[in-house]
């Protein structure tokens, strides 16, 4: 009875909310914004104004075409950090006639856009290691960016323009597995079976409620009938609304020359004990995770490499920046290079150095700008990859995608490329848990591989016998990065983001860190174009 | 002990040109050898410390102290207790350093020009802090200058957030509670005279006044 009442109230509230939405047509836009402001503050007003089309399209930065550089002086640009954000800025500025110089602390271009192949170095701070993969074109893994979503327009724009060949990236594979020590005695289950049964059980519950006329006040008879049919199809229930298993889970046997035999539904209470429903199950519904996704053929570092033939810029590598000084007419930067400290001066500077590392770089920025830098926090993610003697996953009908486990390794990724080849490089771990990542970080690189191997064998019992060699990338221990994404707390973001988006003097902070899409290449490009738009306007007006 | 004189940067003539940008080589400046540049990623470009990474100011420390601490880390005397999250971030950095490399880093860091940290803590009671500091000065010196013989590091000019955390760590036995760390054990008992975070704040607040 109580539950019935609860359901009714809930539905009524939903309807009421829908009513408010209808009402908003009668409110003026300004009145609406005032209401929103009272309830949600200035950030909410900004978001709603964007949605109503009352603000310029800032949700995604638009691609800027930089106007021709003025004749004479004022054309020298310094780019600190040679990652995607600054490569994109150099590409656009050079087209307009500016001269660009990169100062980069590491020995390579690309920053976090890192694909590891035979012989590469994983530059972990204090503990560098070599990658021992065989030298074959499909034996690589993307230690940094792996997925390219459909709606990352700037990124696609550059891939199209620069001729980066893309292929499909499998993010969501129903044949992959989910495993949790607390459920089904730790036995892995195929994701399609878990999902089919979970939907079946949920639908059966809802069908029962409809059959008992719980929603009679809320729905007309016809609506109720339609809802029943909706639910029946959603869960693949029988005529009466009972769930008795489904072919969606895959057959237990048969299906070709003999009739298919359905799997019996799993025990729902066991499904609930598997934490898969907390994240992995809904993961492919995420804002930037929806199928289909893409990757660059041969490794995602081809995205940054595609810029290079078009650039005339000078790259000063192995050159950590030591200090940045805004001067009345430009920016002075001191960096360390070949055993000397050197000073370079430019008209403008775009800086992508991770904010937590910027705290250690002397500067004369204004108070709030410095505070904003110091408040940023680094993210901690880990990827661990193994080369295997066989693509054993293909024997289990797995081609690409992700298995989820409650072991600290968290996610197991099968390569989307190299199908049917003898060997493969698979990710034994991609963990976003800070605790798990810190724990891996404290282990020696060898110990990490050992632990990961044991953990993966809970999902694929024979895994250790296929392992040939491996490599771990603990991003918060990577030299020149010490993190994989930079972010502020919600409160600090509200307080500092706008300040950090704007230049301090002639110095612009850029990179995915200066976007609402930190951890995505599109965030880096968006920040680059936001800064370029500002630059364009100020140079033109001047 | 360190030379307190701040080095003045002098500019040589332009020695090379990169595109049209001029590059000046700065003279009389201590430059981090390239193989130890990775230390600056956490500890700051001039070893001045970095609050975002929780890495302390090394520029003010003596080579003896640096050598001792690096050795402690390497021998798992420091930075191994489960709850010492930050110490455990430092510890793996030392595992692959040889004794010669530890010596070389200590020599180099010991010679760096001192970069004095700016005060960040607020609201301490300087009078109470001075009184409490009397217990510290026997080892660390009246001006917080440190004392080689006592194996006590310099405190004046150190980042206050670091001093604060170390005092907490000693009190919580996250530091100084490992066999082989004699000075740490002494410091562990000394830290017990600071009753609570308030007392730690006051003493750190006072130490901030010693830097100038
Ligand atoms: C694990 C992981 C997974 C990811 N997955 C995806 C994904 O699936 N899809 C996607 O689109 N994106 C993904 N990303 C994000 C993507 O890699 C970044 O958004 C992008 O590479 C950021 O480029 P950037 O130019 O902003 O910064 P960076 O590439 O970090 O560039 C900063 C540069 O500054 C340099 N630097 C540091 N200190 C100094 C100094 N003192 N002096 C000079 N230079 C210095 C660094 O060496 C670096 O080259 C992922 C990133 C990681 C780490």
CSV table of N, CA, C and O in Angstrom, one decimal, chain B residues 95-184:
chain,number,residue,atom,x,y,z
B,95,UNK,N,64.5,4.4,-5.4
B,95,UNK,CA,64.9,3.0,-5.4
B,95,UNK,C,66.0,2.7,-6.5
B,95,UNK,O,66.8,1.8,-6.3
B,96,UNK,N,65.9,3.5,-7.6
B,96,UNK,CA,66.9,3.2,-8.6
B,96,UNK,C,68.1,4.1,-8.6
B,96,UNK,O,68.8,4.2,-9.6
B,97,UNK,N,68.3,4.9,-7.5
B,97,UNK,CA,69.4,5.8,-7.4
B,97,UNK,C,70.6,5.0,-6.8
B,97,UNK,O,70.4,4.3,-5.7
B,98,UNK,N,71.8,5.1,-7.3
B,98,UNK,CA,72.9,4.5,-6.7
B,98,UNK,C,73.4,5.5,-5.6
B,98,UNK,O,73.0,6.6,-5.5
B,99,UNK,N,74.3,4.9,-4.7
B,99,UNK,CA,74.9,5.8,-3.6
B,99,UNK,C,75.6,7.0,-4.2
B,99,UNK,O,75.5,8.1,-3.7
B,100,UNK,N,76.3,6.8,-5.4
B,100,UNK,CA,77.0,7.9,-6.0
B,100,UNK,C,76.0,9.0,-6.5
B,100,UNK,O,76.2,10.2,-6.3
B,101,UNK,N,74.9,8.5,-7.0
B,101,UNK,CA,73.9,9.5,-7.5
B,101,UNK,C,73.3,10.2,-6.4
B,101,UNK,O,73.0,11.4,-6.5
B,102,UNK,N,73.0,9.5,-5.2
B,102,UNK,CA,72.5,10.2,-4.1
B,102,UNK,C,73.5,11.3,-3.6
B,102,UNK,O,73.1,12.4,-3.3
B,103,UNK,N,74.7,11.0,-3.6
B,103,UNK,CA,75.8,12.0,-3.2
B,103,UNK,C,75.7,13.1,-4.1
B,103,UNK,O,75.8,14.3,-3.7
B,104,UNK,N,75.7,12.9,-5.4
B,104,UNK,CA,75.7,13.9,-6.4
B,104,UNK,C,74.5,14.8,-6.3
B,104,UNK,O,74.6,16.1,-6.3
B,105,UNK,N,73.3,14.2,-6.1
B,105,UNK,CA,72.1,15.1,-6.0
B,105,UNK,C,72.2,15.9,-4.7
B,105,UNK,O,71.9,17.1,-4.7
B,106,UNK,N,72.7,15.3,-3.6
B,106,UNK,CA,72.8,16.0,-2.3
B,106,UNK,C,73.8,17.2,-2.5
B,106,UNK,O,73.5,18.3,-2.0
B,107,UNK,N,74.9,16.9,-3.1
B,107,UNK,CA,75.9,18.0,-3.3
B,107,UNK,C,75.2,19.2,-4.1
B,107,UNK,O,75.3,20.3,-3.7
B,108,UNK,N,74.6,18.8,-5.2
B,108,UNK,CA,74.0,19.8,-6.0
B,108,UNK,C,72.9,20.6,-5.3
B,108,UNK,O,73.0,21.9,-5.3
B,109,UNK,N,72.0,19.9,-4.7
B,109,UNK,CA,70.9,20.6,-4.0
B,109,UNK,C,71.4,21.4,-2.9
B,109,UNK,O,70.9,22.5,-2.6
B,110,UNK,N,72.4,20.9,-2.2
B,110,UNK,CA,73.0,21.6,-1.0
B,110,UNK,C,73.5,23.0,-1.4
B,110,UNK,O,73.6,23.9,-0.6
B,111,UNK,N,74.0,23.1,-2.7
B,111,UNK,CA,74.6,24.3,-3.1
B,111,UNK,C,73.7,25.3,-3.8
B,111,UNK,O,74.1,26.4,-4.1
B,112,UNK,N,72.4,24.9,-3.9
B,112,UNK,CA,71.5,25.8,-4.6
B,112,UNK,C,71.2,27.1,-3.8
B,112,UNK,O,71.3,27.1,-2.6
B,113,UNK,N,71.0,28.2,-4.5
B,113,UNK,CA,70.6,29.4,-3.8
B,113,UNK,C,69.3,29.2,-3.1
B,113,UNK,O,68.4,28.6,-3.6
B,114,UNK,N,69.2,29.8,-1.9
B,114,UNK,CA,68.0,29.6,-1.1
B,114,UNK,C,66.9,30.4,-1.7
B,114,UNK,O,67.0,31.6,-2.0
B,115,UNK,N,65.8,29.7,-1.8
B,115,UNK,CA,64.5,30.3,-2.2
B,115,UNK,C,63.6,30.2,-1.0
B,115,UNK,O,63.2,29.1,-0.6
B,116,UNK,N,63.3,31.4,-0.4
B,116,UNK,CA,62.5,31.4,0.9
B,116,UNK,C,61.1,31.3,0.5
B,116,UNK,O,60.6,32.0,-0.3
B,117,UNK,N,60.4,30.3,1.2
B,117,UNK,CA,59.0,30.1,0.9
B,117,UNK,C,58.1,31.3,1.5
B,117,UNK,O,58.5,31.9,2.5
B,118,UNK,N,57.0,31.6,0.8
B,118,UNK,CA,56.1,32.6,1.3
B,118,UNK,C,55.2,32.0,2.3
B,118,UNK,O,54.9,30.8,2.2
B,119,UNK,N,54.8,32.8,3.3
B,119,UNK,CA,53.9,32.3,4.3
B,119,UNK,C,52.5,32.0,3.7
B,119,UNK,O,52.0,32.8,2.9
B,120,UNK,N,51.9,30.9,4.1
B,120,UNK,CA,50.5,30.7,3.6
B,120,UNK,C,49.6,30.5,4.8
B,120,UNK,O,48.4,30.7,4.6
B,121,UNK,N,50.1,30.0,6.0
B,121,UNK,CA,49.1,29.8,7.1
B,121,UNK,C,48.7,31.1,7.7
B,121,UNK,O,49.5,32.1,7.7
B,122,UNK,N,47.5,31.2,8.2
B,122,UNK,CA,47.0,32.4,8.8
B,122,UNK,C,46.5,32.1,10.2
B,122,UNK,O,46.1,30.9,10.5
B,123,UNK,N,46.4,33.1,11.0
B,123,UNK,CA,45.6,33.0,12.3
B,123,UNK,C,46.4,32.4,13.4
B,123,UNK,O,45.8,32.0,14.4
B,124,UNK,N,47.7,32.2,13.3
B,124,UNK,CA,48.5,31.6,14.4
B,124,UNK,C,48.8,32.7,15.5
B,124,UNK,O,48.7,33.9,15.3
B,125,UNK,N,49.1,32.2,16.7
B,125,UNK,CA,49.5,33.1,17.8
B,125,UNK,C,51.0,33.1,17.9
B,125,UNK,O,51.6,32.1,18.4
B,126,UNK,N,51.6,34.2,17.5
B,126,UNK,CA,53.0,34.3,17.4
B,126,UNK,C,53.7,34.2,18.7
B,126,UNK,O,54.8,33.6,18.9
B,127,UNK,N,53.1,34.7,19.8
B,127,UNK,CA,53.6,34.7,21.1
B,127,UNK,C,53.7,33.3,21.6
B,127,UNK,O,54.7,32.8,22.1
B,128,UNK,N,52.6,32.6,21.5
B,128,UNK,CA,52.5,31.2,22.0
B,128,UNK,C,53.5,30.4,21.1
B,128,UNK,O,54.2,29.5,21.6
B,129,UNK,N,53.5,30.7,19.8
B,129,UNK,CA,54.4,30.0,18.9
B,129,UNK,C,55.9,30.1,19.3
B,129,UNK,O,56.6,29.2,19.3
B,130,UNK,N,56.3,31.3,19.7
B,130,UNK,CA,57.7,31.6,20.1
B,130,UNK,C,58.0,30.7,21.4
B,130,UNK,O,59.0,30.1,21.5
B,131,UNK,N,57.0,30.7,22.3
B,131,UNK,CA,57.2,30.0,23.5
B,131,UNK,C,57.4,28.5,23.2
B,131,UNK,O,58.3,27.8,23.7
B,132,UNK,N,56.5,28.0,22.4
B,132,UNK,CA,56.6,26.6,22.0
B,132,UNK,C,57.9,26.3,21.3
B,132,UNK,O,58.5,25.2,21.4
B,133,UNK,N,58.3,27.2,20.4
B,133,UNK,CA,59.5,27.0,19.6
B,133,UNK,C,60.8,26.8,20.5
B,133,UNK,O,61.8,26.2,20.1
B,134,UNK,N,60.7,27.4,21.7
B,134,UNK,CA,61.9,27.2,22.6
B,134,UNK,C,62.3,25.8,22.7
B,134,UNK,O,63.5,25.4,22.7
B,135,UNK,N,61.3,24.9,22.7
B,135,UNK,CA,61.6,23.4,22.7
B,135,UNK,C,62.3,22.9,21.4
B,135,UNK,O,62.9,21.9,21.4
B,136,UNK,N,62.1,23.6,20.4
B,136,UNK,CA,62.6,23.2,19.1
B,136,UNK,C,64.1,23.7,18.9
B,136,UNK,O,64.9,23.1,18.1
B,137,UNK,N,64.3,24.9,19.5
B,137,UNK,CA,65.5,25.7,19.1
B,137,UNK,C,66.8,25.0,19.5
B,137,UNK,O,67.8,25.2,18.9
B,138,UNK,N,66.7,24.1,20.5
B,138,UNK,CA,67.9,23.4,21.0
B,138,UNK,C,68.5,22.6,19.8
B,138,UNK,O,69.8,22.6,19.7
B,139,UNK,N,67.7,22.0,19.0
B,139,UNK,CA,68.3,21.3,17.8
B,139,UNK,C,68.3,22.2,16.6
B,139,UNK,O,69.2,22.2,15.8
B,140,UNK,N,67.2,22.8,16.3
B,140,UNK,CA,67.0,23.5,15.0
B,140,UNK,C,67.6,24.9,15.0
B,140,UNK,O,67.6,25.6,13.9
B,141,UNK,N,68.1,25.4,16.2
B,141,UNK,CA,68.7,26.7,16.2
B,141,UNK,C,67.7,27.8,16.5
B,141,UNK,O,66.5,27.7,16.1
B,142,UNK,N,68.1,28.9,17.2
B,142,UNK,CA,67.3,30.0,17.5
B,142,UNK,C,66.6,30.6,16.4
B,142,UNK,O,65.5,31.1,16.4
B,143,UNK,N,67.3,30.6,15.2
B,143,UNK,CA,66.7,31.3,14.0
B,143,UNK,C,66.2,30.2,13.0
B,143,UNK,O,66.0,30.5,11.9
B,144,UNK,N,66.1,29.0,13.5
B,144,UNK,CA,65.6,27.9,12.6
B,144,UNK,C,66.6,27.6,11.5
B,144,UNK,O,66.2,27.2,10.4
B,145,UNK,N,67.9,27.9,11.8
B,145,UNK,CA,68.9,27.7,10.8
B,145,UNK,C,69.3,26.3,10.6
B,145,UNK,O,70.0,26.0,9.7
B,146,UNK,N,68.9,25.4,11.5
B,146,UNK,CA,69.4,24.0,11.4
B,146,UNK,C,70.7,23.8,12.1
B,146,UNK,O,71.4,24.7,12.4
B,147,UNK,N,71.0,22.5,12.4
B,147,UNK,CA,72.3,22.2,13.1
B,147,UNK,C,72.8,20.8,12.6
B,147,UNK,O,72.2,19.8,12.8
B,148,UNK,N,73.9,20.9,11.8
B,148,UNK,CA,74.4,19.7,11.2
B,148,UNK,C,74.7,18.6,12.2
B,148,UNK,O,74.3,17.4,12.1
B,149,UNK,N,75.3,19.0,13.4
B,149,UNK,CA,75.8,18.0,14.4
B,149,UNK,C,74.6,17.3,14.9
B,149,UNK,O,74.6,16.1,15.3
B,150,UNK,N,73.5,18.0,15.1
B,150,UNK,CA,72.3,17.4,15.6
B,150,UNK,C,71.4,16.7,14.5
B,150,UNK,O,70.3,16.2,14.8
B,151,UNK,N,71.9,16.8,13.3
B,151,UNK,CA,71.1,16.2,12.2
B,151,UNK,C,69.7,16.9,12.1
B,151,UNK,O,68.7,16.3,11.6
B,152,UNK,N,69.7,18.2,12.5
B,152,UNK,CA,68.4,18.9,12.5
B,152,UNK,C,68.4,19.8,11.2
B,152,UNK,O,69.3,20.6,11.1
B,153,UNK,N,67.4,19.7,10.4
B,153,UNK,CA,67.4,20.5,9.2
B,153,UNK,C,67.0,21.9,9.4
B,153,UNK,O,66.4,22.2,10.5
B,154,UNK,N,67.3,22.8,8.5
B,154,UNK,CA,66.9,24.1,8.5
B,154,UNK,C,65.3,24.2,8.4
B,154,UNK,O,64.7,23.5,7.6
B,155,UNK,N,64.7,25.1,9.2
B,155,UNK,CA,63.3,25.3,9.1
B,155,UNK,C,62.9,26.6,8.5
B,155,UNK,O,61.9,26.7,7.8
B,156,UNK,N,63.7,27.6,8.8
B,156,UNK,CA,63.4,29.0,8.3
B,156,UNK,C,63.4,29.0,6.8
B,156,UNK,O,64.4,28.6,6.2
B,157,UNK,N,62.3,29.4,6.2
B,157,UNK,CA,62.2,29.5,4.7
B,157,UNK,C,61.6,28.2,4.2
B,157,UNK,O,61.3,28.2,3.0
B,158,UNK,N,61.3,27.2,5.0
B,158,UNK,CA,60.6,26.0,4.5
B,158,UNK,C,59.1,26.4,4.3
B,158,UNK,O,58.6,27.3,5.0
B,159,UNK,N,58.5,25.6,3.4
B,159,UNK,CA,57.0,25.8,3.2
B,159,UNK,C,56.3,25.5,4.5
B,159,UNK,O,56.5,24.4,5.1
B,160,UNK,N,55.4,26.5,4.9
B,160,UNK,CA,54.7,26.2,6.2
B,160,UNK,C,53.8,25.0,6.2
B,160,UNK,O,53.7,24.3,7.1
B,161,UNK,N,53.2,24.8,5.0
B,161,UNK,CA,52.3,23.7,4.9
B,161,UNK,C,53.0,22.4,5.0
B,161,UNK,O,52.5,21.4,5.5
B,162,UNK,N,54.3,22.4,4.6
B,162,UNK,CA,55.1,21.2,4.7
B,162,UNK,C,55.5,20.9,6.2
B,162,UNK,O,55.4,19.8,6.7
B,163,UNK,N,55.9,22.0,6.9
B,163,UNK,CA,56.3,21.9,8.3
B,163,UNK,C,55.0,21.4,9.1
B,163,UNK,O,55.2,20.5,9.9
B,164,UNK,N,53.9,22.0,8.8
B,164,UNK,CA,52.7,21.6,9.4
B,164,UNK,C,52.4,20.1,9.3
B,164,UNK,O,52.2,19.4,10.2
B,165,UNK,N,52.5,19.6,8.0
B,165,UNK,CA,52.2,18.2,7.8
B,165,UNK,C,53.3,17.3,8.4
B,165,UNK,O,52.9,16.2,8.9
B,166,UNK,N,54.5,17.7,8.4
B,166,UNK,CA,55.5,16.9,9.0
B,166,UNK,C,55.3,16.7,10.5
B,166,UNK,O,55.5,15.7,11.1
B,167,UNK,N,55.0,17.9,11.2
B,167,UNK,CA,54.7,17.8,12.6
B,167,UNK,C,53.5,16.9,12.9
B,167,UNK,O,53.6,16.0,13.8
B,168,UNK,N,52.5,17.0,12.1
B,168,UNK,CA,51.4,16.0,12.2
B,168,UNK,C,51.8,14.6,12.0
B,168,UNK,O,51.5,13.7,12.7
B,169,UNK,N,52.7,14.4,11.0
B,169,UNK,CA,53.1,13.0,10.7
B,169,UNK,C,53.9,12.4,11.8
B,169,UNK,O,53.7,11.3,12.2
B,170,UNK,N,54.8,13.2,12.4
B,170,UNK,CA,55.6,12.7,13.6
B,170,UNK,C,54.6,12.4,14.7
B,170,UNK,O,54.7,11.3,15.3
B,171,UNK,N,53.7,13.3,14.9
B,171,UNK,CA,52.7,13.0,16.0
B,171,UNK,C,51.9,11.7,15.8
B,171,UNK,O,51.6,11.0,16.7
B,172,UNK,N,51.6,11.5,14.5
B,172,UNK,CA,50.7,10.4,14.2
B,172,UNK,C,51.6,9.1,13.9
B,172,UNK,O,51.1,8.1,13.4
B,173,UNK,N,52.9,9.2,14.2
B,173,UNK,CA,53.9,8.1,14.0
B,173,UNK,C,53.9,7.7,12.6
B,173,UNK,O,54.2,6.5,12.3
B,174,UNK,N,53.7,8.6,11.6
B,174,UNK,CA,53.9,8.2,10.2
B,174,UNK,C,55.3,8.5,9.8
B,174,UNK,O,55.7,8.1,8.7
B,175,UNK,N,56.0,9.2,10.6
B,175,UNK,CA,57.4,9.4,10.4
B,175,UNK,C,58.2,9.3,11.7
B,175,UNK,O,57.7,9.6,12.7
B,176,UNK,N,59.4,8.7,11.6
B,176,UNK,CA,60.2,8.6,12.8
B,176,UNK,C,60.0,7.4,13.6
B,176,UNK,O,60.5,7.2,14.7
B,177,UNK,N,59.1,6.5,13.1
B,177,UNK,CA,58.7,5.3,13.9
B,177,UNK,C,59.3,4.0,13.2
B,177,UNK,O,58.8,3.0,13.4
B,178,UNK,N,60.4,4.2,12.5
B,178,UNK,CA,61.0,3.1,11.8
B,178,UNK,C,62.4,2.8,12.3
B,178,UNK,O,63.2,3.8,12.5
B,179,UNK,N,62.8,1.5,12.6
B,179,UNK,CA,64.1,1.3,13.1
B,179,UNK,C,65.2,1.9,12.2
B,179,UNK,O,65.0,1.8,11.0
B,180,UNK,N,66.2,2.5,12.7
B,180,UNK,CA,67.3,3.0,11.9
B,180,UNK,C,67.1,4.5,11.7
B,180,UNK,O,68.0,5.1,11.2
B,181,UNK,N,66.0,5.1,12.2
B,181,UNK,CA,65.8,6.5,12.0
B,181,UNK,C,65.9,7.2,13.4
B,181,UNK,O,65.0,7.6,14.0
B,182,UNK,N,67.2,7.3,13.9
B,182,UNK,CA,67.4,7.9,15.2
B,182,UNK,C,66.9,9.4,15.3
B,182,UNK,O,66.2,9.7,16.2
B,183,UNK,N,67.4,10.3,14.4
B,183,UNK,CA,66.9,11.6,14.5
B,183,UNK,C,65.4,11.7,14.4
B,183,UNK,O,64.7,12.5,15.1
B,184,UNK,N,64.8,10.8,13.5
B,184,UNK,CA,63.4,10.8,13.4
B,184,UNK,C,62.7,10.4,14.7
B,184,UNK,O,61.7,11.0,15.1
